[in-house]
PDB file of C-alpha atoms and ligand atoms in Angstrom:
ATOM      1  CA  UNK A 759      16.166  -1.322-156.282  1.00  0.00           C
ATOM      2  CA  UNK A 760      13.992   1.502-155.064  1.00  0.00           C
ATOM      3  CA  UNK A 761      12.541   4.725-156.377  1.00  0.00           C
ATOM      4  CA  UNK A 762      12.243   8.216-154.925  1.00  0.00           C
ATOM      5  CA  UNK A 763       8.482   7.962-154.627  1.00  0.00           C
ATOM      6  CA  UNK A 764       6.074   5.028-154.578  1.00  0.00           C
ATOM      7  CA  UNK A 765       2.435   5.484-155.481  1.00  0.00           C
ATOM      8  CA  UNK A 766      -0.594   3.280-154.943  1.00  0.00           C
ATOM      9  CA  UNK A 767      -4.351   3.555-155.156  1.00  0.00           C
ATOM     10  CA  UNK A 768      -7.382   1.424-154.470  1.00  0.00           C
ATOM     11  CA  UNK A 769     -11.136   1.863-154.745  1.00  0.00           C
ATOM     12  CA  UNK A 770     -14.252   1.322-152.685  1.00  0.00           C
ATOM     13  CA  UNK A 771     -16.591  -1.669-152.888  1.00  0.00           C
ATOM     14  CA  UNK A 772     -20.269  -2.360-152.432  1.00  0.00           C
ATOM     15  CA  UNK A 773     -21.735  -5.645-151.278  1.00  0.00           C
ATOM     16  CA  UNK A 774     -24.752  -6.429-153.453  1.00  0.00           C
ATOM     17  CA  UNK A 775     -25.895  -9.478-151.514  1.00  0.00           C
ATOM     18  CA  UNK A 776     -24.819 -11.697-148.637  1.00  0.00           C
ATOM     19  CA  UNK A 777     -23.188  -9.408-146.062  1.00  0.00           C
ATOM     20  CA  UNK A 778     -23.122 -10.931-142.568  1.00  0.00           C
ATOM     21  CA  UNK A 779     -24.171 -14.320-144.011  1.00  0.00           C
ATOM     22  CA  UNK A 780     -20.739 -14.508-145.686  1.00  0.00           C
ATOM     23  CA  UNK A 781     -19.067 -14.463-142.253  1.00  0.00           C
ATOM     24  CA  UNK A 782     -20.843 -17.802-141.568  1.00  0.00           C
ATOM     25  CA  UNK A 783     -19.851 -19.528-144.820  1.00  0.00           C
ATOM     26  CA  UNK A 784     -22.759 -18.454-147.057  1.00  0.00           C
ATOM     27  CA  UNK A 785     -22.092 -16.875-150.463  1.00  0.00           C
ATOM     28  CA  UNK A 786     -22.041 -13.150-151.134  1.00  0.00           C
ATOM     29  CA  UNK A 787     -21.568 -10.858-154.131  1.00  0.00           C
ATOM     30  CA  UNK A 788     -19.544  -7.644-154.141  1.00  0.00           C
ATOM     31  CA  UNK A 789     -18.622  -5.151-156.841  1.00  0.00           C
ATOM     32  CA  UNK A 790     -15.810  -2.591-157.085  1.00  0.00           C
ATOM     33  CA  UNK A 791     -16.829   1.061-156.917  1.00  0.00           C
ATOM     34  CA  UNK A 792     -14.144   2.674-159.018  1.00  0.00           C
ATOM     35  CA  UNK A 793     -15.472   6.221-158.645  1.00  0.00           C
ATOM     36  CA  UNK A 794     -14.423   6.361-154.968  1.00  0.00           C
ATOM     37  CA  UNK A 795     -10.721   5.956-154.330  1.00  0.00           C
ATOM     38  CA  UNK A 796      -7.941   6.031-151.762  1.00  0.00           C
ATOM     39  CA  UNK A 797      -4.365   7.032-152.689  1.00  0.00           C
ATOM     40  CA  UNK A 798      -1.000   6.585-151.003  1.00  0.00           C
ATOM     41  CA  UNK A 799       2.468   8.006-151.552  1.00  0.00           C
ATOM     42  CA  UNK A 800       5.522   6.474-149.895  1.00  0.00           C
ATOM     43  CA  UNK A 801       8.998   8.024-149.782  1.00  0.00           C
ATOM     44  CA  UNK A 802      12.223   7.677-147.829  1.00  0.00           C
ATOM     45  CA  UNK A 803      12.794  10.598-145.462  1.00  0.00           C
ATOM     46  CA  UNK A 804      16.376  10.785-144.114  1.00  0.00           C
ATOM     47  CA  UNK A 805      15.195  13.017-141.245  1.00  0.00           C
ATOM     48  CA  UNK A 806      13.181  10.103-139.781  1.00  0.00           C
ATOM     49  CA  UNK A 807      14.129   7.146-137.663  1.00  0.00           C
ATOM     50  CA  UNK A 808      10.634   5.679-137.813  1.00  0.00           C
ATOM     51  CA  UNK A 809       7.807   4.814-140.181  1.00  0.00           C
ATOM     52  CA  UNK A 810       5.255   7.611-140.201  1.00  0.00           C
ATOM     53  CA  UNK A 811       1.804   7.302-141.745  1.00  0.00           C
ATOM     54  CA  UNK A 812      -0.056  10.548-142.271  1.00  0.00           C
ATOM     55  CA  UNK A 813      -3.736  10.939-143.089  1.00  0.00           C
ATOM     56  CA  UNK A 814      -4.134  14.675-143.744  1.00  0.00           C
ATOM     57  CA  UNK A 815      -7.821  14.197-144.753  1.00  0.00           C
ATOM     58  CA  UNK A 816      -8.718  13.334-141.148  1.00  0.00           C
ATOM     59  CA  UNK A 817      -5.819  15.025-139.352  1.00  0.00           C
ATOM     60  CA  UNK A 818      -4.325  11.764-138.015  1.00  0.00           C
ATOM     61  CA  UNK A 819      -0.791  10.387-138.045  1.00  0.00           C
ATOM     62  CA  UNK A 820       0.580   7.073-136.791  1.00  0.00           C
ATOM     63  CA  UNK A 821       4.095   5.875-136.147  1.00  0.00           C
ATOM     64  CA  UNK A 822       5.690   2.459-135.946  1.00  0.00           C
ATOM     65  CA  UNK A 823       7.389   3.342-132.664  1.00  0.00           C
ATOM     66  CA  UNK A 824       4.310   4.868-131.003  1.00  0.00           C
ATOM     67  CA  UNK A 825       1.447   2.814-132.524  1.00  0.00           C
ATOM     68  CA  UNK A 826       2.889  -0.569-133.523  1.00  0.00           C
ATOM     69  CA  UNK A 827      -0.526  -2.281-133.321  1.00  0.00           C
ATOM     70  CA  UNK A 828      -2.368   0.267-135.448  1.00  0.00           C
ATOM     71  CA  UNK A 829      -3.766  -1.525-138.557  1.00  0.00           C
ATOM     72  CA  UNK A 830      -2.116   0.802-141.125  1.00  0.00           C
ATOM     73  CA  UNK A 831       1.210   0.534-139.318  1.00  0.00           C
ATOM     74  CA  UNK A 832       0.730  -3.231-139.474  1.00  0.00           C
ATOM     75  CA  UNK A 833       0.031  -2.915-143.209  1.00  0.00           C
ATOM     76  CA  UNK A 834       3.374  -1.147-143.704  1.00  0.00           C
ATOM     77  CA  UNK A 835       5.187  -3.754-141.600  1.00  0.00           C
ATOM     78  CA  UNK A 836       3.525  -6.618-143.512  1.00  0.00           C
ATOM     79  CA  UNK A 837       4.471  -5.373-146.962  1.00  0.00           C
ATOM     80  CA  UNK A 838       8.064  -4.645-145.879  1.00  0.00           C
ATOM     81  CA  UNK A 839       8.277  -8.154-144.467  1.00  0.00           C
ATOM     82  CA  UNK A 840       6.806  -9.591-147.666  1.00  0.00           C
ATOM     83  CA  UNK A 841       9.374  -7.710-149.760  1.00  0.00           C
ATOM     84  CA  UNK A 842      12.198  -8.747-147.433  1.00  0.00           C
ATOM     85  CA  UNK A 843      12.983  -5.035-147.042  1.00  0.00           C
ATOM     86  CA  UNK A 844      13.930  -2.977-144.028  1.00  0.00           C
ATOM     87  CA  UNK A 845      13.138   0.712-143.900  1.00  0.00           C
ATOM     88  CA  UNK A 846      13.348   2.831-140.787  1.00  0.00           C
ATOM     89  CA  UNK A 847      12.886   6.178-142.507  1.00  0.00           C
ATOM     90  CA  UNK A 848       9.644   5.860-144.389  1.00  0.00           C
ATOM     91  CA  UNK A 849       6.975   8.526-144.716  1.00  0.00           C
ATOM     92  CA  UNK A 850       3.629   7.419-146.122  1.00  0.00           C
ATOM     93  CA  UNK A 851       0.867   9.878-146.897  1.00  0.00           C
ATOM     94  CA  UNK A 852      -2.703   8.705-147.469  1.00  0.00           C
ATOM     95  CA  UNK A 853      -5.725  10.436-148.952  1.00  0.00           C
ATOM     96  CA  UNK A 854      -9.182   8.978-149.325  1.00  0.00           C
ATOM     97  CA  UNK A 855     -12.526   9.909-150.825  1.00  0.00           C
ATOM     98  CA  UNK A 856     -14.149   6.855-149.265  1.00  0.00           C
ATOM     99  CA  UNK A 857     -16.146   7.714-146.160  1.00  0.00           C
ATOM    100  CA  UNK A 858     -14.820   5.735-143.180  1.00  0.00           C
ATOM    101  CA  UNK A 859     -17.019   3.250-141.304  1.00  0.00           C
ATOM    102  CA  UNK A 860     -19.739   3.519-143.914  1.00  0.00           C
ATOM    103  CA  UNK A 861     -19.986   0.095-145.536  1.00  0.00           C
ATOM    104  CA  UNK A 862     -17.870   0.903-148.612  1.00  0.00           C
ATOM    105  CA  UNK A 863     -14.648  -0.868-147.660  1.00  0.00           C
ATOM    106  CA  UNK A 864     -12.681   2.223-146.641  1.00  0.00           C
ATOM    107  CA  UNK A 865     -10.327   0.365-144.274  1.00  0.00           C
ATOM    108  CA  UNK A 866      -9.430  -2.322-146.830  1.00  0.00           C
ATOM    109  CA  UNK A 867      -9.030   0.241-149.629  1.00  0.00           C
ATOM    110  CA  UNK A 868      -6.726   2.508-147.615  1.00  0.00           C
ATOM    111  CA  UNK A 869      -4.615  -0.507-146.574  1.00  0.00           C
ATOM    112  CA  UNK A 870      -4.467  -1.710-150.209  1.00  0.00           C
ATOM    113  CA  UNK A 871      -3.362   1.730-151.445  1.00  0.00           C
ATOM    114  CA  UNK A 872      -0.647   1.856-148.770  1.00  0.00           C
ATOM    115  CA  UNK A 873       0.627  -1.636-149.583  1.00  0.00           C
ATOM    116  CA  UNK A 874       0.714  -0.838-153.315  1.00  0.00           C
ATOM    117  CA  UNK A 875       2.609   2.415-152.681  1.00  0.00           C
ATOM    118  CA  UNK A 876       5.295   0.719-150.572  1.00  0.00           C
ATOM    119  CA  UNK A 877       5.716  -2.090-153.071  1.00  0.00           C
ATOM    120  CA  UNK A 878       5.930   0.521-155.870  1.00  0.00           C
ATOM    121  CA  UNK A 879       8.618   2.373-153.865  1.00  0.00           C
ATOM    122  CA  UNK A 880      10.675  -0.820-153.938  1.00  0.00           C
ATOM    123  CA  UNK A 881       9.844  -1.331-157.613  1.00  0.00           C
ATOM    124  CA  UNK A 882       8.157  -4.636-156.804  1.00  0.00           C
ATOM    125  CA  UNK A 883       5.167  -6.103-158.637  1.00  0.00           C
ATOM    126  CA  UNK A 884       2.421  -7.331-156.364  1.00  0.00           C
ATOM    127  CA  UNK A 885      -0.025  -9.935-157.622  1.00  0.00           C
ATOM    128  CA  UNK A 886      -3.681  -9.300-156.748  1.00  0.00           C
ATOM    129  CA  UNK A 887      -3.815 -12.562-154.753  1.00  0.00           C
ATOM    130  CA  UNK A 888      -0.819 -11.451-152.659  1.00  0.00           C
ATOM    131  CA  UNK A 889      -2.285  -7.995-152.116  1.00  0.00           C
ATOM    132  CA  UNK A 890      -5.605  -9.577-151.124  1.00  0.00           C
ATOM    133  CA  UNK A 891      -3.888 -11.830-148.569  1.00  0.00           C
ATOM    134  CA  UNK A 892      -1.929  -8.936-147.042  1.00  0.00           C
ATOM    135  CA  UNK A 893      -5.031  -6.728-146.803  1.00  0.00           C
ATOM    136  CA  UNK A 894      -6.895  -9.661-145.236  1.00  0.00           C
ATOM    137  CA  UNK A 895      -4.277  -9.776-142.487  1.00  0.00           C
ATOM    138  CA  UNK A 896      -4.717  -6.045-141.890  1.00  0.00           C
ATOM    139  CA  UNK A 897      -8.510  -6.519-141.821  1.00  0.00           C
ATOM    140  CA  UNK A 898      -8.059  -9.161-139.129  1.00  0.00           C
ATOM    141  CA  UNK A 899      -6.313  -6.555-136.961  1.00  0.00           C
ATOM    142  CA  UNK A 900      -9.039  -4.027-137.767  1.00  0.00           C
ATOM    143  CA  UNK A 901     -12.201  -6.146-137.679  1.00  0.00           C
ATOM    144  CA  UNK A 902     -11.423  -9.365-135.861  1.00  0.00           C
ATOM    145  CA  UNK A 903     -13.173 -11.957-138.027  1.00  0.00           C
ATOM    146  CA  UNK A 904     -13.494 -10.638-141.581  1.00  0.00           C
ATOM    147  CA  UNK A 905     -14.899 -13.017-144.175  1.00  0.00           C
ATOM    148  CA  UNK A 906     -12.334 -11.935-146.781  1.00  0.00           C
ATOM    149  CA  UNK A 907     -14.792 -10.467-149.280  1.00  0.00           C
ATOM    150  CA  UNK A 908     -13.654  -6.825-148.921  1.00  0.00           C
ATOM    151  CA  UNK A 909      -9.951  -7.496-149.504  1.00  0.00           C
ATOM    152  CA  UNK A 910     -10.826  -9.779-152.451  1.00  0.00           C
ATOM    153  CA  UNK A 911     -13.023  -7.351-154.385  1.00  0.00           C
ATOM    154  CA  UNK A 912     -10.660  -4.461-153.660  1.00  0.00           C
ATOM    155  CA  UNK A 913      -7.464  -6.306-154.630  1.00  0.00           C
ATOM    156  CA  UNK A 914      -8.866  -7.935-157.787  1.00  0.00           C
ATOM    157  CA  UNK A 915     -11.026  -4.969-158.876  1.00  0.00           C
ATOM    158  CA  UNK A 916     -13.686  -7.242-160.325  1.00  0.00           C
ATOM    159  CA  UNK A 917     -17.224  -8.251-159.360  1.00  0.00           C
ATOM    160  CA  UNK A 918     -16.930 -11.339-157.223  1.00  0.00           C
ATOM    161  CA  UNK A 919     -19.072 -14.201-155.991  1.00  0.00           C
ATOM    162  CA  UNK A 920     -17.372 -15.085-152.744  1.00  0.00           C
ATOM    163  CA  UNK A 921     -17.533 -17.914-150.244  1.00  0.00           C
ATOM    164  CA  UNK A 922     -15.226 -17.953-147.256  1.00  0.00           C
ATOM    165  CA  UNK A 923     -12.405 -20.470-147.632  1.00  0.00           C
ATOM    166  CA  UNK A 924     -13.053 -21.021-151.362  1.00  0.00           C
ATOM    167  CA  UNK A 925     -11.279 -19.466-154.355  1.00  0.00           C
ATOM    168  CA  UNK A 926     -13.155 -16.332-155.467  1.00  0.00           C
ATOM    169  CA  UNK A 927     -15.302 -16.615-158.562  1.00  0.00           C
ATOM    170  CA  UNK A 928     -15.188 -13.484-160.716  1.00  0.00           C
ATOM    171  CA  UNK A 929     -18.397 -12.535-162.446  1.00  0.00           C
ATOM    172  CA  UNK A 930     -18.553 -10.970-165.893  1.00  0.00           C
ATOM    173  CA  UNK A 931     -21.338  -8.401-166.094  1.00  0.00           C
ATOM    174  CA  UNK A 932     -23.382  -8.745-169.289  1.00  0.00           C
ATOM    175  CA  UNK A 933     -24.913  -5.322-168.615  1.00  0.00           C
ATOM    176  CA  UNK A 934     -23.539  -2.449-166.546  1.00  0.00           C
ATOM    177  CA  UNK A 935     -25.085  -1.807-163.148  1.00  0.00           C
ATOM    178  CA  UNK A 936     -26.230   1.646-162.107  1.00  0.00           C
ATOM    179  CA  UNK A 937     -26.136   2.003-158.361  1.00  0.00           C
ATOM    180  CA  UNK A 938     -27.067   5.022-156.306  1.00  0.00           C
ATOM    181  CA  UNK A 939     -24.960   5.137-153.149  1.00  0.00           C
ATOM    182  CA  UNK A 940     -26.704   7.008-150.350  1.00  0.00           C
ATOM    183  CA  UNK A 941     -24.880   7.851-147.156  1.00  0.00           C
ATOM    184  CA  UNK A 942     -27.066   7.766-144.056  1.00  0.00           C
ATOM    185  CA  UNK A 943     -24.507  10.106-142.465  1.00  0.00           C
ATOM    186  CA  UNK A 944     -24.104   7.788-139.456  1.00  0.00           C
ATOM    187  CA  UNK A 945     -20.785   5.961-139.297  1.00  0.00           C
ATOM    188  CA  UNK A 946     -20.902   2.421-138.000  1.00  0.00           C
ATOM    189  CA  UNK A 947     -18.016   0.051-137.312  1.00  0.00           C
ATOM    190  CA  UNK A 948     -18.138  -3.333-139.043  1.00  0.00           C
ATOM    191  CA  UNK A 949     -16.459  -4.918-136.055  1.00  0.00           C
ATOM    192  CA  UNK A 950     -19.400  -3.867-133.864  1.00  0.00           C
ATOM    193  CA  UNK A 951     -22.179  -4.921-136.231  1.00  0.00           C
ATOM    194  CA  UNK A 952     -20.542  -8.318-136.797  1.00  0.00           C
ATOM    195  CA  UNK A 953     -20.232  -8.720-133.002  1.00  0.00           C
ATOM    196  CA  UNK A 954     -23.912  -7.760-132.561  1.00  0.00           C
ATOM    197  CA  UNK A 955     -25.008 -10.455-135.039  1.00  0.00           C
ATOM    198  CA  UNK A 956     -22.759 -12.980-133.291  1.00  0.00           C
ATOM    199  CA  UNK A 957     -24.377 -12.176-129.937  1.00  0.00           C
ATOM    200  CA  UNK A 958     -27.871 -12.497-131.393  1.00  0.00           C
ATOM    201  CA  UNK A 959     -26.915 -15.819-132.916  1.00  0.00           C
ATOM    202  CA  UNK A 960     -25.758 -17.060-129.519  1.00  0.00           C
ATOM    203  CA  UNK A 961     -29.122 -16.078-128.028  1.00  0.00           C
ATOM    204  CA  UNK A 962     -31.390 -17.259-130.840  1.00  0.00           C
ATOM    205  CA  UNK A 963     -29.435 -19.565-133.181  1.00  0.00           C
ATOM    206  CA  UNK A 964     -32.499 -20.976-134.979  1.00  0.00           C
ATOM    207  CA  UNK A 965     -33.794 -17.555-136.035  1.00  0.00           C
ATOM    208  CA  UNK A 966     -30.438 -16.049-136.960  1.00  0.00           C
ATOM    209  CA  UNK A 967     -29.235 -19.138-138.845  1.00  0.00           C
ATOM    210  CA  UNK A 968     -32.504 -19.268-140.818  1.00  0.00           C
ATOM    211  CA  UNK A 969     -32.090 -15.598-141.813  1.00  0.00           C
ATOM    212  CA  UNK A 970     -28.413 -16.093-142.750  1.00  0.00           C
ATOM    213  CA  UNK A 971     -29.322 -19.113-144.927  1.00  0.00           C
ATOM    214  CA  UNK A 972     -31.999 -17.073-146.725  1.00  0.00           C
ATOM    215  CA  UNK A 973     -29.458 -14.275-147.301  1.00  0.00           C
ATOM    216  CA  UNK A 974     -27.080 -16.845-148.820  1.00  0.00           C
ATOM    217  CA  UNK A 975     -29.885 -18.224-151.027  1.00  0.00           C
ATOM    218  CA  UNK A 976     -30.598 -14.686-152.248  1.00  0.00           C
ATOM    219  CA  UNK A 977     -26.931 -14.305-153.171  1.00  0.00           C
ATOM    220  CA  UNK A 978     -27.241 -17.480-155.310  1.00  0.00           C
ATOM    221  CA  UNK A 979     -30.412 -16.159-156.936  1.00  0.00           C
ATOM    222  CA  UNK A 980     -28.783 -12.751-157.425  1.00  0.00           C
ATOM    223  CA  UNK A 981     -25.781 -14.346-159.117  1.00  0.00           C
ATOM    224  CA  UNK A 982     -28.051 -15.980-161.699  1.00  0.00           C
ATOM    225  CA  UNK A 983     -29.915 -12.723-162.245  1.00  0.00           C
ATOM    226  CA  UNK A 984     -26.624 -10.856-162.641  1.00  0.00           C
ATOM    227  CA  UNK A 985     -25.245 -13.402-165.122  1.00  0.00           C
ATOM    228  CA  UNK A 986     -28.456 -13.239-167.161  1.00  0.00           C
ATOM    229  CA  UNK A 987     -28.505  -9.450-167.051  1.00  0.00           C
ATOM    230  CA  UNK A 988     -31.937  -9.605-165.382  1.00  0.00           C
ATOM    231  CA  UNK A 989     -31.840  -6.392-163.389  1.00  0.00           C
ATOM    232  CA  UNK A 990     -35.484  -6.610-162.319  1.00  0.00           C
ATOM    233  CA  UNK A 991     -34.837  -9.979-160.643  1.00  0.00           C
ATOM    234  CA  UNK A 992     -31.594  -8.663-159.143  1.00  0.00           C
ATOM    235  CA  UNK A 993     -33.443  -5.650-157.743  1.00  0.00           C
ATOM    236  CA  UNK A 994     -35.998  -7.945-156.102  1.00  0.00           C
ATOM    237  CA  UNK A 995     -33.166  -9.887-154.450  1.00  0.00           C
ATOM    238  CA  UNK A 996     -31.670  -6.656-153.083  1.00  0.00           C
ATOM    239  CA  UNK A 997     -34.939  -5.502-151.513  1.00  0.00           C
ATOM    240  CA  UNK A 998     -35.637  -8.950-150.051  1.00  0.00           C
ATOM    241  CA  UNK A 999     -32.128  -8.979-148.556  1.00  0.00           C
ATOM    242  CA  UNK A1000     -32.786  -5.652-146.855  1.00  0.00           C
ATOM    243  CA  UNK A1001     -35.848  -7.113-145.107  1.00  0.00           C
ATOM    244  CA  UNK A1002     -33.766 -10.057-143.913  1.00  0.00           C
ATOM    245  CA  UNK A1003     -30.940  -7.816-142.695  1.00  0.00           C
ATOM    246  CA  UNK A1004     -33.543  -5.832-140.780  1.00  0.00           C
ATOM    247  CA  UNK A1005     -34.707  -9.105-139.192  1.00  0.00           C
ATOM    248  CA  UNK A1006     -31.241  -9.526-137.647  1.00  0.00           C
ATOM    249  CA  UNK A1007     -31.229  -5.912-136.417  1.00  0.00           C
ATOM    250  CA  UNK A1008     -28.553  -4.495-138.686  1.00  0.00           C
ATOM    251  CA  UNK A1009     -30.868  -1.966-140.238  1.00  0.00           C
ATOM    252  CA  UNK A1010     -32.227   1.083-138.447  1.00  0.00           C
ATOM    253  CA  UNK A1011     -34.857   3.712-138.951  1.00  0.00           C
ATOM    254  CA  UNK A1012     -32.789   5.961-141.233  1.00  0.00           C
ATOM    255  CA  UNK A1013     -31.613   3.075-143.443  1.00  0.00           C
ATOM    256  CA  UNK A1014     -35.207   1.789-143.729  1.00  0.00           C
ATOM    257  CA  UNK A1015     -36.382   5.291-144.651  1.00  0.00           C
ATOM    258  CA  UNK A1016     -33.739   5.595-147.398  1.00  0.00           C
ATOM    259  CA  UNK A1017     -34.618   2.163-148.815  1.00  0.00           C
ATOM    260  CA  UNK A1018     -38.348   3.014-148.855  1.00  0.00           C
ATOM    261  CA  UNK A1019     -37.677   6.384-150.531  1.00  0.00           C
ATOM    262  CA  UNK A1020     -35.529   4.776-153.254  1.00  0.00           C
ATOM    263  CA  UNK A1021     -38.175   2.137-154.026  1.00  0.00           C
ATOM    264  CA  UNK A1022     -40.944   4.717-154.034  1.00  0.00           C
ATOM    265  CA  UNK A1023     -38.953   6.791-156.563  1.00  0.00           C
ATOM    266  CA  UNK A1024     -38.607   3.849-158.949  1.00  0.00           C
ATOM    267  CA  UNK A1025     -35.460   1.959-157.933  1.00  0.00           C
ATOM    268  CA  UNK A1026     -35.431  -1.704-159.028  1.00  0.00           C
ATOM    269  CA  UNK A1027     -34.276  -2.669-155.544  1.00  0.00           C
ATOM    270  CA  UNK A1028     -32.557  -1.158-152.523  1.00  0.00           C
ATOM    271  CA  UNK A1029     -30.830  -2.289-149.366  1.00  0.00           C
ATOM    272  CA  UNK A1030     -28.250  -1.389-146.776  1.00  0.00           C
ATOM    273  CA  UNK A1031     -24.733  -2.447-147.765  1.00  0.00           C
ATOM    274  CA  UNK A1032     -21.840  -3.725-145.638  1.00  0.00           C
ATOM    275  CA  UNK A1033     -22.036  -3.970-141.875  1.00  0.00           C
ATOM    276  CA  UNK A1034     -25.193  -1.841-141.525  1.00  0.00           C
ATOM    277  CA  UNK A1035     -26.469  -0.081-138.371  1.00  0.00           C
ATOM    278  CA  UNK A1036     -25.486   3.078-140.279  1.00  0.00           C
ATOM    279  CA  UNK A1037     -23.323   3.627-143.330  1.00  0.00           C
ATOM    280  CA  UNK A1038     -24.697   3.370-146.852  1.00  0.00           C
ATOM    281  CA  UNK A1039     -27.761   2.214-148.728  1.00  0.00           C
ATOM    282  CA  UNK A1040     -27.434   1.081-152.361  1.00  0.00           C
ATOM    283  CA  UNK A1041     -30.261   1.415-154.859  1.00  0.00           C
ATOM    284  CA  UNK A1042     -30.185  -0.403-158.196  1.00  0.00           C
ATOM    285  CA  UNK A1043     -31.685   1.850-160.867  1.00  0.00           C
ATOM    286  CA  UNK A1044     -32.353   2.061-164.585  1.00  0.00           C
ATOM    287  CA  UNK A1045     -30.257   5.006-165.838  1.00  0.00           C
ATOM    288  CA  UNK A1046     -33.428   6.986-166.646  1.00  0.00           C
ATOM    289  CA  UNK A1047     -34.768   6.740-163.078  1.00  0.00           C
ATOM    290  CA  UNK A1048     -31.426   7.609-161.469  1.00  0.00           C
ATOM    291  CA  UNK A1049     -32.139  11.300-161.046  1.00  0.00           C
ATOM    292  CA  UNK A1050     -35.490  10.925-159.234  1.00  0.00           C
ATOM    293  CA  UNK A1051     -33.983   8.244-156.976  1.00  0.00           C
ATOM    294  CA  UNK A1052     -31.005  10.477-156.123  1.00  0.00           C
ATOM    295  CA  UNK A1053     -33.409  13.339-155.359  1.00  0.00           C
ATOM    296  CA  UNK A1054     -35.699  11.118-153.262  1.00  0.00           C
ATOM    297  CA  UNK A1055     -32.748   9.841-151.229  1.00  0.00           C
ATOM    298  CA  UNK A1056     -31.530  13.368-150.540  1.00  0.00           C
ATOM    299  CA  UNK A1057     -35.031  14.443-149.505  1.00  0.00           C
ATOM    300  CA  UNK A1058     -35.276  11.402-147.219  1.00  0.00           C
ATOM    301  CA  UNK A1059     -32.181  12.574-145.331  1.00  0.00           C
ATOM    302  CA  UNK A1060     -29.178  11.104-147.149  1.00  0.00           C
ATOM    303  CA  UNK A1061     -26.049  13.109-146.346  1.00  0.00           C
ATOM    304  CA  UNK A1062     -24.910  12.328-149.920  1.00  0.00           C
ATOM    305  CA  UNK A1063     -26.431  10.393-152.789  1.00  0.00           C
ATOM    306  CA  UNK A1064     -24.424   9.713-155.942  1.00  0.00           C
ATOM    307  CA  UNK A1065     -24.884   7.561-158.992  1.00  0.00           C
ATOM    308  CA  UNK A1066     -22.116   5.179-159.967  1.00  0.00           C
ATOM    309  CA  UNK A1067     -21.829   2.866-162.914  1.00  0.00           C
ATOM    310  CA  UNK A1068     -20.326  -0.577-162.460  1.00  0.00           C
ATOM    311  CA  UNK A1069     -18.997  -1.565-165.890  1.00  0.00           C
ATOM    312  CA  UNK A1070     -18.110  -4.867-167.487  1.00  0.00           C
ATOM    313  CA  UNK A1071     -14.441  -5.404-166.761  1.00  0.00           C
ATOM    314  CA  UNK A1072     -14.090  -3.092-163.778  1.00  0.00           C
ATOM    315  CA  UNK A1073     -10.323  -3.360-163.615  1.00  0.00           C
ATOM    316  CA  UNK A1074      -8.408  -0.212-162.769  1.00  0.00           C
ATOM    317  CA  UNK A1075      -5.028  -1.503-163.965  1.00  0.00           C
TER     318      UNK A1075
HETATM  319  C1  LIG B1170     -18.381  -6.007-144.389  1.00  0.00           C
HETATM  320  O1  LIG B1170     -18.099  -5.269-145.563  1.00  0.00           O
HETATM  321  C2  LIG B1170     -19.236  -7.199-144.698  1.00  0.00           C
HETATM  322  C3  LIG B1170     -19.554  -8.102-143.515  1.00  0.00           C
HETATM  323  O2  LIG B1170     -20.168  -9.265-144.082  1.00  0.00           O
HETATM  324  C4  LIG B1170     -18.318  -8.505-142.735  1.00  0.00           C
HETATM  325  C5  LIG B1170     -17.383  -9.415-143.514  1.00  0.00           C
HETATM  326  O3  LIG B1170     -17.768  -9.999-144.519  1.00  0.00           O
HETATM  327  O4  LIG B1170     -16.233  -9.534-143.058  1.00  0.00           O
HETATM  328  C6  LIG B1170     -20.551  -7.467-142.566  1.00  0.00           C
END
């Protein structure tokens, strides 16, 4: 059974605590950012003898015949294989509001939207765990050694406490979180920042391992704070994590400036999020101090600064 048109969407994510450390087996916490989304539409096109993936928002297009190794082409091939379907005349169109290479999970979200659209075209139901596994495989093509946190939070659409190789633990939020997302305006590839940390670790294992352990301990502390609704303690964890991420060279001058500006304007805590070396800063705020923090981040050079609310359930569907 198939339809005329399959649709899928997925949202961005933000890592609250534990990025980079999670690659080495330490815990991390991530939340879905439902206000930023990627969408996909899939349809059969009798004029094609190929699978074409179009991304009009950045003027790119990929094809199974020309770009078989491209991660989104791989995503299409993986879901077709999973469904036991063959399709040599598929046109998939993607749109995304999530800035690419900016720490918000754009690559995993776009792949998840595509996979959902193709499975919707074939009228198939995809369990979140299956979607997560398929996106993980795409992330391996894209990033090399992903921990699995991005595909998990994006597929399950719930705040997650995550440890590589262990079942994800979903966290109820007793109070909503208000996060300001500030874009440094400098894209940065996760693959490269993960490789840079790996190289540093080879050169100075004692220092890097000590920092990664402290980042993992902060994720534990942050989990308790989150579960108790103690936003002041959570904010302290975020700011401490930024210092530690800076100690393994994944911050830079513009990220440090944004973090300092957010704290100065009254944020409870602030840090870079995701791979770092560019991308986004997140600032945890009380709703009443959101506006001054947004303003301070813009004045400090953020290309964009927007408030988003992370609610209790967080599920889109
Ligand atoms: C990327 O969103 C987070 C990193 O920890 C990499 C990963 O977990 O795969 C930097």
